[in-house]
Amino acid sequence: MEDSDKLWSDRIPPDILGSIASRLVVGEYFVFRVVCKQWRLAPLMPPSHRPRRLHDDLQLPYLMTLHEKTGIVEFFDPVYNVVTTHNPGSNLKTDSLFSMRNGCMVGKPKGFAGGIAVGEDLRLCRDCWTFSVGEKEGDWRKKDGAAAWRRGWPSPSIAALFAGGGREGRGWPSEQQLDSPGVKAGGVYGGEGRGDGEECSPEIATW
Amino acid sequence: MVKLKSNDDKEFEVEEAAVIQSEMIKNMIEDGCATSVIPLPNIDSKTLIKVIEYLNKHINMGKAAETGEEDDLKEFDEQFVNMGWEELFDVIMAANYLNIHELMELCCQSAADRLKNKSVRAVREMLKITNDLTEEEEQEIINDAPWAFEGPEIDDTVN
């Protein structure tokens, strides 16, 4: 084909590119966007436009970005690469939880530096995705980690953001804890260096 | 049987049960618009053969789940997408045109799998893409997540 060098840039329909991009996770998606203009502009497929699949019944992860200065929060769904932005405005509590949306809890643990809560250490842990925060390579383990996932997607019934030690095997709540009666939508757990699932006493704003 | 004609004038006979996995052809048949030979002006014979191979294999997908042949189907799918980027492009475009949902899923997933951990340079070379971003545009994205562009897992090979 004489113009085979344009197949994947100019001739590929944007929605197909978007469908491919939506299957990448975090880091790969950043690489994807640097490839060329078409790829950068590819529309991402929101989950609702995609067929329900088996893994949709698992807890899905959300990564949270907190822009400390503006108080704007971004939820990043690493499965579908969808970012939604929310501005909780004056309800922002800088050292604890501040909002809840669609059953998804957002919290900000004490000592968390803010900024992008997307780490390179995205790994599967107890049937749920967890992630850690790190400003540069090598130091994420010293930072607080945070994990959020939603249960019962796409009709979320309970979700919580957990914060705690970034070390593997420590600080992550077990399924049992999640299912225990004491855990409810609206509960928030975390805090610097604790990561033991202990409940904070945050204020909750709903929007 | 349904006859399909590629854009290079080759005709292929396919069982109706197989061909109706294409929403487009299914609608044509249901609406009574299917002529004795269905012309597919966007698909060449090489690609159409691949698509038909897929349709024939997936004809009894529901049954496969019951009879435990899912592994067989999975293996077939893995083999099926073992093709070059240009061929994959052709099959994706054909699946898109014919509206074969499962085949689209399979091919898009394969494309995504191949991009995993690849460096930007490797992706451009593999897919013969010319970079048309300005240095500023490129840097802007890299600055958002510098960690995504470095590290031992980044694969710069073009396989």
GROMACS .gro file of C-alpha atoms in nm, chain B:
model
  159
  208MET     CA    1  -2.520  -1.970   0.239
  209VAL     CA    2  -2.438  -1.607   0.180
  210LYS     CA    3  -2.203  -1.487  -0.090
  211LEU     CA    4  -1.964  -1.201  -0.016
  212LYS     CA    5  -1.764  -1.021  -0.280
  213SER     CA    6  -1.437  -0.847  -0.203
  214ASN     CA    7  -1.330  -0.525  -0.374
  215ASP     CA    8  -1.098  -0.725  -0.598
  216ASP     CA    9  -1.398  -0.921  -0.729
  217LYS     CA   10  -1.349  -1.248  -0.550
  218GLU     CA   11  -1.653  -1.425  -0.414
  219PHE     CA   12  -1.672  -1.620  -0.092
  220GLU     CA   13  -1.951  -1.839   0.038
  221VAL     CA   14  -2.018  -1.817   0.408
  222GLU     CA   15  -2.277  -1.988   0.621
  223GLU     CA   16  -2.550  -1.753   0.729
  224ALA     CA   17  -2.501  -1.846   1.092
  225ALA     CA   18  -2.141  -1.728   1.064
  226VAL     CA   19  -2.198  -1.416   0.862
  227ILE     CA   20  -2.471  -1.274   1.084
  228GLN     CA   21  -2.208  -1.206   1.346
  229SER     CA   22  -2.167  -0.900   1.130
  230GLU     CA   23  -2.437  -0.661   1.246
  231MET     CA   24  -2.425  -0.489   0.912
  232ILE     CA   25  -2.495  -0.804   0.712
  233LYS     CA   26  -2.743  -0.929   0.969
  234ASN     CA   27  -2.942  -0.608   0.925
  235MET     CA   28  -2.924  -0.638   0.549
  236ILE     CA   29  -3.059  -0.992   0.562
  237GLU     CA   30  -3.331  -0.904   0.810
  238ASP     CA   31  -3.437  -0.607   0.604
  239GLY     CA   32  -3.442  -0.820   0.292
  240CYS     CA   33  -3.174  -0.603   0.131
  241ALA     CA   34  -2.923  -0.880   0.088
  242THR     CA   35  -2.872  -0.947  -0.279
  243SER     CA   36  -2.752  -1.283  -0.406
  244VAL     CA   37  -2.398  -1.153  -0.372
  245ILE     CA   38  -2.316  -0.890  -0.111
  246PRO     CA   39  -2.047  -0.658  -0.242
  247LEU     CA   40  -1.797  -0.530   0.012
  248PRO     CA   41  -1.624  -0.242  -0.164
  249ASN     CA   42  -1.403  -0.160   0.134
  250ILE     CA   43  -1.251  -0.500   0.188
  251ASP     CA   44  -0.988  -0.680  -0.018
  252SER     CA   45  -0.988  -1.057  -0.055
  253LYS     CA   46  -0.685  -1.111   0.169
  254THR     CA   47  -0.856  -0.934   0.457
  255LEU     CA   48  -1.193  -1.090   0.385
  256ILE     CA   49  -1.040  -1.437   0.407
  257LYS     CA   50  -0.909  -1.352   0.753
  258VAL     CA   51  -1.246  -1.217   0.863
  259ILE     CA   52  -1.429  -1.523   0.734
  260GLU     CA   53  -1.181  -1.746   0.914
  261TYR     CA   54  -1.271  -1.564   1.233
  262LEU     CA   55  -1.645  -1.581   1.169
  263ASN     CA   56  -1.634  -1.954   1.099
  264LYS     CA   57  -1.436  -2.024   1.412
  265HIS     CA   58  -1.666  -1.815   1.627
  266ILE     CA   59  -1.985  -1.950   1.479
  267ASN     CA   60  -2.069  -2.156   1.784
  268MET     CA   61  -1.936  -1.929   2.049
  269GLY     CA   62  -2.229  -1.988   2.279
  270LYS     CA   63  -2.182  -2.362   2.247
  271ALA     CA   64  -1.813  -2.339   2.315
  272ALA     CA   65  -1.886  -2.206   2.660
  273GLU     CA   66  -2.102  -2.508   2.733
  274THR     CA   67  -1.871  -2.770   2.598
  275GLY     CA   68  -1.556  -2.634   2.751
  276GLU     CA   69  -1.403  -2.533   2.421
  277GLU     CA   70  -1.334  -2.185   2.543
  278ASP     CA   71  -0.964  -2.253   2.573
  279ASP     CA   72  -0.956  -2.364   2.215
  280LEU     CA   73  -1.124  -2.043   2.108
  281LYS     CA   74  -0.886  -1.839   2.317
  282GLU     CA   75  -0.593  -2.008   2.154
  283PHE     CA   76  -0.742  -1.942   1.814
  284ASP     CA   77  -0.786  -1.574   1.899
  285GLU     CA   78  -0.426  -1.548   2.012
  286GLN     CA   79  -0.306  -1.703   1.690
  287PHE     CA   80  -0.547  -1.498   1.486
  288VAL     CA   81  -0.413  -1.161   1.596
  289ASN     CA   82  -0.057  -1.274   1.539
  290MET     CA   83  -0.021  -1.050   1.234
  291GLY     CA   84   0.164  -0.738   1.129
  292TRP     CA   85   0.042  -0.387   1.205
  293GLU     CA   86  -0.071  -0.326   0.848
  294GLU     CA   87  -0.274  -0.643   0.838
  295LEU     CA   88  -0.416  -0.566   1.180
  296PHE     CA   89  -0.518  -0.226   1.050
  297ASP     CA   90  -0.699  -0.385   0.755
  298VAL     CA   91  -0.883  -0.632   0.978
  299ILE     CA   92  -0.984  -0.358   1.220
  300MET     CA   93  -1.121  -0.147   0.936
  301ALA     CA   94  -1.309  -0.447   0.797
  302ALA     CA   95  -1.449  -0.538   1.139
  303ASN     CA   96  -1.552  -0.178   1.187
  304TYR     CA   97  -1.724  -0.164   0.849
  305LEU     CA   98  -1.898  -0.498   0.893
  306ASN     CA   99  -1.972  -0.413   1.255
  307ILE     CA  100  -1.840  -0.732   1.411
  308HIS     CA  101  -1.818  -0.631   1.771
  309GLU     CA  102  -1.616  -0.919   1.915
  310LEU     CA  103  -1.359  -0.898   1.638
  311MET     CA  104  -1.317  -0.525   1.700
  312GLU     CA  105  -1.263  -0.594   2.066
  313LEU     CA  106  -1.007  -0.861   1.992
  314CYS     CA  107  -0.811  -0.646   1.748
  315CYS     CA  108  -0.818  -0.328   1.958
  316GLN     CA  109  -0.703  -0.526   2.260
  317SER     CA  110  -0.424  -0.679   2.055
  318ALA     CA  111  -0.314  -0.333   1.941
  319ALA     CA  112  -0.317  -0.210   2.302
  320ASP     CA  113  -0.123  -0.517   2.419
  321ARG     CA  114   0.145  -0.451   2.161
  322LEU     CA  115   0.184  -0.094   2.283
  323LYS     CA  116   0.242  -0.198   2.641
  324ASN     CA  117   0.560  -0.051   2.785
  325LYS     CA  118   0.682   0.054   2.443
  326SER     CA  119   0.886   0.369   2.410
  327VAL     CA  120   0.746   0.654   2.202
  328ARG     CA  121   1.024   0.602   1.950
  329ALA     CA  122   0.945   0.232   1.920
  330VAL     CA  123   0.574   0.296   1.868
  331ARG     CA  124   0.641   0.549   1.595
  332GLU     CA  125   0.879   0.314   1.418
  333MET     CA  126   0.658   0.007   1.447
  334LEU     CA  127   0.354   0.188   1.313
  335LYS     CA  128   0.541   0.410   1.068
  336ILE     CA  129   0.410   0.724   1.225
  337THR     CA  130   0.576   1.057   1.164
  338ASN     CA  131   0.588   1.276   1.470
  339ASP     CA  132   0.391   1.592   1.399
  340LEU     CA  133   0.387   1.734   1.749
  341THR     CA  134   0.598   2.037   1.822
  342GLU     CA  135   0.869   1.996   2.079
  343GLU     CA  136   0.667   2.210   2.320
  344GLU     CA  137   0.356   1.994   2.279
  345GLU     CA  138   0.561   1.683   2.331
  346GLN     CA  139   0.736   1.820   2.636
  347GLU     CA  140   0.410   1.935   2.787
  348ILE     CA  141   0.278   1.579   2.800
  349ILE     CA  142   0.609   1.438   2.918
  350ASN     CA  143   0.621   1.692   3.199
  351ASP     CA  144   0.281   1.570   3.317
  352ALA     CA  145   0.423   1.230   3.395
  353PRO     CA  146   0.797   1.206   3.343
  354TRP     CA  147   0.801   0.869   3.517
  355ALA     CA  148   0.599   0.719   3.232
  356PHE     CA  149   0.884   0.779   2.990
  357GLU     CA  150   1.173   0.631   3.177
  358GLY     CA  151   1.255   0.322   3.373
  359PRO     CA  152   1.379  -0.028   3.307
  360GLU     CA  153   1.040  -0.155   3.186
  361ILE     CA  154   1.034   0.080   2.889
  362ASP     CA  155   1.087  -0.131   2.582
  363ASP     CA  156   1.259   0.044   2.294
  364THR     CA  157   1.260  -0.253   2.060
  365VAL     CA  158   1.028  -0.264   1.759
  366ASN     CA  159   0.911  -0.625   1.773
   0.00000   0.00000   0.00000
